[in-house]
C-alpha atoms as a PDB file:
ATOM      1  CA  ARG A   1      48.795 126.044 110.514  1.00  0.00           C
ATOM      2  CA  ALA A   2      45.685 124.094 109.622  1.00  0.00           C
ATOM      3  CA  GLY A   3      44.731 123.643 113.256  1.00  0.00           C
ATOM      4  CA  ALA A   4      43.111 127.050 113.647  1.00  0.00           C
ATOM      5  CA  ASP A   5      41.258 126.723 110.353  1.00  0.00           C
ATOM      6  CA  TRP A   6      40.033 123.279 111.327  1.00  0.00           C
ATOM      7  CA  ARG A   7      38.687 124.583 114.628  1.00  0.00           C
ATOM      8  CA  LEU A   8      36.811 127.377 112.844  1.00  0.00           C
ATOM      9  CA  PHE A   9      35.463 124.882 110.338  1.00  0.00           C
ATOM     10  CA  VAL A  10      34.111 122.619 113.089  1.00  0.00           C
ATOM     11  CA  GLU A  11      32.515 125.622 114.816  1.00  0.00           C
ATOM     12  CA  ALA A  12      30.881 126.707 111.554  1.00  0.00           C
ATOM     13  CA  ILE A  13      29.430 123.238 110.961  1.00  0.00           C
ATOM     14  CA  GLU A  14      28.178 123.111 114.538  1.00  0.00           C
ATOM     15  CA  ASN A  15      26.479 126.503 114.209  1.00  0.00           C
ATOM     16  CA  LEU A  16      24.765 125.418 111.004  1.00  0.00           C
ATOM     17  CA  ARG A  17      22.817 122.835 113.001  1.00  0.00           C
ATOM     18  CA  TYR A  18      21.013 125.579 114.920  1.00  0.00           C
ATOM     19  CA  SER A  19      20.805 128.466 112.434  1.00  0.00           C
ATOM     20  CA  GLU A  20      17.619 129.419 110.615  1.00  0.00           C
ATOM     21  CA  TRP A  21      17.168 129.444 106.863  1.00  0.00           C
ATOM     22  CA  PRO A  22      18.619 131.288 104.963  1.00  0.00           C
ATOM     23  CA  VAL A  23      21.061 132.518 107.637  1.00  0.00           C
ATOM     24  CA  ASP A  24      23.045 129.295 107.314  1.00  0.00           C
ATOM     25  CA  ILE A  25      23.984 130.267 103.739  1.00  0.00           C
ATOM     26  CA  GLU A  26      25.433 133.509 105.088  1.00  0.00           C
ATOM     27  CA  ARG A  27      27.334 131.638 107.803  1.00  0.00           C
ATOM     28  CA  ALA A  28      28.875 129.302 105.218  1.00  0.00           C
ATOM     29  CA  ARG A  29      29.894 132.251 103.051  1.00  0.00           C
ATOM     30  CA  LEU A  30      31.491 134.124 105.936  1.00  0.00           C
ATOM     31  CA  TRP A  31      33.575 131.057 106.823  1.00  0.00           C
ATOM     32  CA  TYR A  32      34.647 130.467 103.213  1.00  0.00           C
ATOM     33  CA  GLU A  33      35.431 134.069 102.216  1.00  0.00           C
ATOM     34  CA  PRO A  34      38.838 134.325 103.981  1.00  0.00           C
ATOM     35  CA  HIS A  35      40.090 131.377 101.924  1.00  0.00           C
ATOM     36  CA  LEU A  36      39.115 132.766  98.515  1.00  0.00           C
ATOM     37  CA  ASP A  37      42.262 134.812  97.942  1.00  0.00           C
ATOM     38  CA  ARG A  38      44.450 131.831  98.797  1.00  0.00           C
ATOM     39  CA  ILE A  39      42.589 129.259  96.676  1.00  0.00           C
ATOM     40  CA  HIS A  40      41.350 131.166  93.624  1.00  0.00           C
ATOM     41  CA  GLU A  41      42.973 133.718  91.333  1.00  0.00           C
ATOM     42  CA  ASP A  42      39.568 135.230  90.515  1.00  0.00           C
ATOM     43  CA  SER A  43      38.634 135.633  94.159  1.00  0.00           C
ATOM     44  CA  GLU A  44      36.479 138.727  93.597  1.00  0.00           C
ATOM     45  CA  VAL A  45      34.387 136.914  91.013  1.00  0.00           C
ATOM     46  CA  ARG A  46      33.967 133.954  93.361  1.00  0.00           C
ATOM     47  CA  ARG A  47      32.979 136.277  96.197  1.00  0.00           C
ATOM     48  CA  ALA A  48      30.349 137.918  93.991  1.00  0.00           C
ATOM     49  CA  ASP A  49      29.013 134.474  93.040  1.00  0.00           C
ATOM     50  CA  LEU A  50      28.625 133.531  96.700  1.00  0.00           C
ATOM     51  CA  ILE A  51      26.781 136.754  97.488  1.00  0.00           C
ATOM     52  CA  GLN A  52      24.498 136.187  94.511  1.00  0.00           C
ATOM     53  CA  LEU A  53      23.847 132.610  95.645  1.00  0.00           C
ATOM     54  CA  GLU A  54      22.960 133.918  99.092  1.00  0.00           C
ATOM     55  CA  GLN A  55      20.513 136.423  97.611  1.00  0.00           C
ATOM     56  CA  ILE A  56      18.874 133.758  95.456  1.00  0.00           C
ATOM     57  CA  ALA A  57      18.554 131.392  98.411  1.00  0.00           C
ATOM     58  CA  ALA A  58      16.701 134.073 100.368  1.00  0.00           C
ATOM     59  CA  GLY A  59      13.852 133.767  97.868  1.00  0.00           C
ATOM     60  CA  TYR A  60      13.105 130.156  98.853  1.00  0.00           C
ATOM     61  CA  PRO A  61      11.143 129.171 101.964  1.00  0.00           C
ATOM     62  CA  SER A  62      13.409 126.283 102.943  1.00  0.00           C
ATOM     63  CA  ARG A  63      16.770 124.654 102.337  1.00  0.00           C
ATOM     64  CA  GLU A  64      15.079 121.609 100.814  1.00  0.00           C
ATOM     65  CA  ARG A  65      13.135 123.712  98.302  1.00  0.00           C
ATOM     66  CA  PHE A  66      16.240 125.657  97.305  1.00  0.00           C
ATOM     67  CA  LEU A  67      18.388 122.551  96.781  1.00  0.00           C
ATOM     68  CA  THR A  68      15.611 120.850  94.811  1.00  0.00           C
ATOM     69  CA  GLU A  69      15.228 123.785  92.435  1.00  0.00           C
ATOM     70  CA  LEU A  70      18.990 124.149  92.062  1.00  0.00           C
ATOM     71  CA  THR A  71      19.339 120.448  91.239  1.00  0.00           C
ATOM     72  CA  LEU A  72      16.491 120.332  88.718  1.00  0.00           C
ATOM     73  CA  ASP A  73      17.326 123.606  86.983  1.00  0.00           C
ATOM     74  CA  PRO A  74      20.995 124.535  87.553  1.00  0.00           C
ATOM     75  CA  PRO A  75      22.481 127.637  85.875  1.00  0.00           C
ATOM     76  CA  ASP A  76      24.834 127.121  82.946  1.00  0.00           C
ATOM     77  CA  ALA A  77      27.280 129.734  84.185  1.00  0.00           C
ATOM     78  CA  THR A  78      27.638 132.960  86.106  1.00  0.00           C
ATOM     79  CA  SER A  79      28.510 136.276  84.546  1.00  0.00           C
ATOM     80  CA  ASP A  80      31.658 138.214  85.292  1.00  0.00           C
ATOM     81  CA  GLN A  81      32.075 141.980  85.197  1.00  0.00           C
ATOM     82  CA  ALA A  82      32.345 143.428  81.719  1.00  0.00           C
ATOM     83  CA  GLY A  83      35.936 143.907  80.663  1.00  0.00           C
ATOM     84  CA  VAL A  84      37.858 145.359  77.751  1.00  0.00           C
ATOM     85  CA  PRO A  85      36.247 144.119  74.510  1.00  0.00           C
ATOM     86  CA  LEU A  86      38.342 141.709  72.477  1.00  0.00           C
ATOM     87  CA  LEU A  87      37.733 142.628  68.844  1.00  0.00           C
ATOM     88  CA  ASP A  88      39.445 140.908  65.958  1.00  0.00           C
ATOM     89  CA  GLU A  89      39.357 141.965  62.314  1.00  0.00           C
ATOM     90  CA  ASP A  90      36.067 140.200  61.601  1.00  0.00           C
ATOM     91  CA  TYR A  91      33.628 141.667  64.099  1.00  0.00           C
ATOM     92  CA  LEU A  92      30.210 143.017  63.105  1.00  0.00           C
ATOM     93  CA  ILE A  93      28.284 146.010  64.430  1.00  0.00           C
ATOM     94  CA  LEU A  94      24.474 145.876  64.290  1.00  0.00           C
ATOM     95  CA  THR A  95      22.682 149.205  64.434  1.00  0.00           C
ATOM     96  CA  THR A  96      19.503 150.956  63.406  1.00  0.00           C
ATOM     97  CA  ILE A  97      19.626 153.842  60.957  1.00  0.00           C
ATOM     98  CA  HIS A  98      18.650 156.329  63.652  1.00  0.00           C
ATOM     99  CA  SER A  99      21.433 155.118  65.949  1.00  0.00           C
ATOM    100  CA  ALA A 100      23.940 155.272  63.084  1.00  0.00           C
ATOM    101  CA  LYS A 101      23.617 159.034  62.644  1.00  0.00           C
ATOM    102  CA  GLY A 102      27.019 160.645  62.992  1.00  0.00           C
ATOM    103  CA  GLN A 103      28.811 157.290  62.693  1.00  0.00           C
ATOM    104  CA  GLU A 104      30.982 156.034  59.841  1.00  0.00           C
ATOM    105  CA  TRP A 105      32.318 152.584  58.985  1.00  0.00           C
ATOM    106  CA  LYS A 106      34.588 151.140  56.342  1.00  0.00           C
ATOM    107  CA  SER A 107      31.901 148.769  55.028  1.00  0.00           C
ATOM    108  CA  VAL A 108      28.156 149.119  55.487  1.00  0.00           C
ATOM    109  CA  TYR A 109      25.404 146.621  54.682  1.00  0.00           C
ATOM    110  CA  VAL A 110      21.891 148.059  54.562  1.00  0.00           C
ATOM    111  CA  LEU A 111      19.262 145.337  54.932  1.00  0.00           C
ATOM    112  CA  ASN A 112      15.832 145.149  53.283  1.00  0.00           C
ATOM    113  CA  VAL A 113      16.124 148.032  50.826  1.00  0.00           C
ATOM    114  CA  VAL A 114      12.632 147.277  49.519  1.00  0.00           C
ATOM    115  CA  ASP A 115       9.271 148.991  49.524  1.00  0.00           C
ATOM    116  CA  GLY A 116       7.513 148.231  52.764  1.00  0.00           C
ATOM    117  CA  CYS A 117      10.752 148.717  54.691  1.00  0.00           C
ATOM    118  CA  MET A 118      12.212 151.741  52.857  1.00  0.00           C
ATOM    119  CA  PRO A 119       9.824 153.450  52.891  1.00  0.00           C
ATOM    120  CA  SER A 120       8.087 151.763  55.759  1.00  0.00           C
ATOM    121  CA  ASP A 121       4.421 150.881  55.360  1.00  0.00           C
ATOM    122  CA  LEU A 122       3.714 153.289  58.201  1.00  0.00           C
ATOM    123  CA  GLY A 123       5.765 156.087  56.647  1.00  0.00           C
ATOM    124  CA  ALA A 124       4.228 156.310  53.189  1.00  0.00           C
ATOM    125  CA  GLY A 125       1.037 158.174  53.987  1.00  0.00           C
ATOM    126  CA  THR A 126       2.043 161.739  53.065  1.00  0.00           C
ATOM    127  CA  SER A 127       4.695 163.459  50.980  1.00  0.00           C
ATOM    128  CA  ALA A 128       6.415 164.686  54.130  1.00  0.00           C
ATOM    129  CA  GLU A 129       6.598 161.153  55.515  1.00  0.00           C
ATOM    130  CA  LEU A 130       8.026 159.849  52.240  1.00  0.00           C
ATOM    131  CA  GLU A 131      10.712 162.523  52.261  1.00  0.00           C
ATOM    132  CA  GLU A 132      11.634 161.551  55.815  1.00  0.00           C
ATOM    133  CA  GLU A 133      11.967 157.915  54.720  1.00  0.00           C
ATOM    134  CA  ARG A 134      14.098 158.994  51.760  1.00  0.00           C
ATOM    135  CA  ARG A 135      16.325 160.961  54.103  1.00  0.00           C
ATOM    136  CA  LEU A 136      16.759 157.899  56.333  1.00  0.00           C
ATOM    137  CA  LEU A 137      17.950 155.838  53.371  1.00  0.00           C
ATOM    138  CA  TYR A 138      20.380 158.629  52.507  1.00  0.00           C
ATOM    139  CA  VAL A 139      21.693 158.568  56.085  1.00  0.00           C
ATOM    140  CA  ALA A 140      22.178 154.797  55.889  1.00  0.00           C
ATOM    141  CA  MET A 141      24.007 154.951  52.558  1.00  0.00           C
ATOM    142  CA  THR A 142      26.342 157.749  53.608  1.00  0.00           C
ATOM    143  CA  ARG A 143      27.621 155.842  56.674  1.00  0.00           C
ATOM    144  CA  ALA A 144      30.010 153.880  54.411  1.00  0.00           C
ATOM    145  CA  LYS A 145      33.571 155.091  53.782  1.00  0.00           C
ATOM    146  CA  ASP A 146      34.714 152.478  51.255  1.00  0.00           C
ATOM    147  CA  ASP A 147      32.091 149.809  50.584  1.00  0.00           C
ATOM    148  CA  LEU A 148      28.310 150.094  50.503  1.00  0.00           C
ATOM    149  CA  HIS A 149      26.048 147.068  50.058  1.00  0.00           C
ATOM    150  CA  LEU A 150      22.289 147.479  49.631  1.00  0.00           C
ATOM    151  CA  MET A 151      20.519 144.188  50.287  1.00  0.00           C
ATOM    152  CA  VAL A 152      17.340 143.587  48.259  1.00  0.00           C
ATOM    153  CA  PRO A 153      15.777 140.228  49.234  1.00  0.00           C
ATOM    154  CA  GLN A 154      13.833 138.406  46.555  1.00  0.00           C
ATOM    155  CA  ARG A 155      11.103 137.344  48.946  1.00  0.00           C
ATOM    156  CA  PHE A 156       9.802 137.848  52.468  1.00  0.00           C
ATOM    157  CA  PHE A 157       8.445 134.984  54.521  1.00  0.00           C
ATOM    158  CA  VAL A 158       5.166 135.755  56.261  1.00  0.00           C
ATOM    159  CA  HIS A 159       6.202 133.770  59.342  1.00  0.00           C
ATOM    160  CA  GLY A 160       9.679 133.830  60.766  1.00  0.00           C
ATOM    161  CA  GLN A 161       9.411 130.248  61.992  1.00  0.00           C
ATOM    162  CA  ALA A 162       9.683 127.270  59.673  1.00  0.00           C
ATOM    163  CA  ALA A 163       7.113 125.344  61.713  1.00  0.00           C
ATOM    164  CA  LYS A 164       4.427 127.798  60.572  1.00  0.00           C
ATOM    165  CA  GLY A 165       4.993 127.128  56.890  1.00  0.00           C
ATOM    166  CA  ASP A 166       6.823 128.792  54.025  1.00  0.00           C
ATOM    167  CA  ARG A 167       4.250 131.376  52.954  1.00  0.00           C
ATOM    168  CA  HIS A 168       6.080 134.282  51.383  1.00  0.00           C
ATOM    169  CA  MET A 169       5.673 137.381  49.237  1.00  0.00           C
ATOM    170  CA  TYR A 170       7.910 138.826  46.558  1.00  0.00           C
ATOM    171  CA  ALA A 171       9.707 142.057  47.390  1.00  0.00           C
ATOM    172  CA  SER A 172      10.265 145.022  45.093  1.00  0.00           C
ATOM    173  CA  ARG A 173      13.240 147.375  45.171  1.00  0.00           C
ATOM    174  CA  THR A 174      12.682 150.613  47.035  1.00  0.00           C
ATOM    175  CA  ARG A 175      11.091 153.380  44.996  1.00  0.00           C
ATOM    176  CA  PHE A 176      13.937 155.662  46.079  1.00  0.00           C
ATOM    177  CA  ILE A 177      16.298 153.857  43.668  1.00  0.00           C
ATOM    178  CA  PRO A 178      14.544 153.997  40.277  1.00  0.00           C
ATOM    179  CA  GLU A 179      15.703 152.299  37.090  1.00  0.00           C
ATOM    180  CA  ARG A 180      17.640 155.350  35.908  1.00  0.00           C
ATOM    181  CA  LEU A 181      19.959 155.089  38.920  1.00  0.00           C
ATOM    182  CA  LEU A 182      20.754 151.385  38.546  1.00  0.00           C
ATOM    183  CA  PRO A 183      23.743 151.966  36.205  1.00  0.00           C
ATOM    184  CA  MET A 184      25.450 153.629  39.158  1.00  0.00           C
ATOM    185  CA  PHE A 185      25.355 150.342  41.109  1.00  0.00           C
ATOM    186  CA  GLU A 186      27.093 147.016  40.681  1.00  0.00           C
ATOM    187  CA  ARG A 187      24.322 144.445  40.755  1.00  0.00           C
ATOM    188  CA  THR A 188      25.109 140.983  42.097  1.00  0.00           C
ATOM    189  CA  THR A 189      22.981 138.033  43.171  1.00  0.00           C
ATOM    190  CA  TRP A 190      23.838 135.009  45.256  1.00  0.00           C
ATOM    191  CA  PRO A 191      23.284 132.378  44.194  1.00  0.00           C
ATOM    192  CA  ARG A 192      22.546 133.364  40.629  1.00  0.00           C
ATOM    193  CA  ALA A 193      18.952 132.336  40.037  1.00  0.00           C
ATOM    194  CA  ALA A 194      19.400 131.336  36.387  1.00  0.00           C
ATOM    195  CA  ALA A 195      22.348 129.070  37.146  1.00  0.00           C
ATOM    196  CA  VAL A 196      20.536 127.389  40.027  1.00  0.00           C
ATOM    197  CA  GLN A 197      17.426 126.764  37.946  1.00  0.00           C
ATOM    198  CA  ALA A 198      19.418 125.365  35.031  1.00  0.00           C
ATOM    199  CA  SER A 199      21.464 123.130  37.297  1.00  0.00           C
ATOM    200  CA  SER A 200      18.380 121.825  39.079  1.00  0.00           C
ATOM    201  CA  ALA A 201      16.565 121.182  35.827  1.00  0.00           C
ATOM    202  CA  SER A 202      19.472 119.197  34.391  1.00  0.00           C
ATOM    203  CA  ARG A 203      19.822 116.953  37.441  1.00  0.00           C
ATOM    204  CA  ALA A 204      16.205 116.342  38.356  1.00  0.00           C
ATOM    205  CA  PRO A 205      14.758 113.070  37.008  1.00  0.00           C
ATOM    206  CA  PRO A 206      11.342 113.129  35.321  1.00  0.00           C
ATOM    207  CA  ILE A 207       8.403 112.525  37.634  1.00  0.00           C
ATOM    208  CA  ASP A 208       5.190 110.789  36.566  1.00  0.00           C
ATOM    209  CA  ILE A 209       2.703 112.536  38.831  1.00  0.00           C
ATOM    210  CA  GLY A 210      -0.232 110.560  37.420  1.00  0.00           C
ATOM    211  CA  ALA A 211       1.420 107.248  38.256  1.00  0.00           C
ATOM    212  CA  ARG A 212       2.148 108.413  41.781  1.00  0.00           C
ATOM    213  CA  MET A 213      -1.442 109.487  42.323  1.00  0.00           C
ATOM    214  CA  ARG A 214      -2.768 106.167  41.025  1.00  0.00           C
ATOM    215  CA  GLY A 215      -0.375 104.310  43.299  1.00  0.00           C
ATOM    216  CA  MET A 216      -1.766 106.109  46.334  1.00  0.00           C
ATOM    217  CA  TRP A 217      -5.242 104.657  45.761  1.00  0.00           C
ATOM    218  CA  ARG A 218      -4.369 101.031  45.127  1.00  0.00           C
END
């Protein structure tokens, strides 16, 4: 049974000695394809990988250049066709307010409910723009069926990367939720600022800054 396959294998290797680049990649694929169904359960995925490899190889001027690049920078994996999503009970949907129109979820978290975001700095120029921003917040809040969480960060960092420093600004609650409406909300903080400050103050040892400064110049 293996005799015929062996003969074809020897012929394929012999032909590779005389084929031009990147035709030899195609020749190798054509020899290997008939064996995919017998060797691999995911034969279609393997076949697609080989075709993709052949297409990538066509972008290199020589076999040596292709193998060098593939050795120095190999791919981590190849992607399969998208299948049926596997969702458990703890998955999260990220969406913009505009994309959420007409949608409804059991629990909704609205991020950055502060002035500068709601309303946006670019949407606070006229009364009409402010009303449009107010309507967007209303749309966001009414997407929740059971639980609604409005996130009000205490501060915004100027740079999103720690390497650029920790410059920040304090954020204020959106003007669309004035003080008179706060009794309608349950206000929670995490961690509670007062408890953290008290705990830190009780544990921190006293520091003699003057002594440290004098020690630096000895």
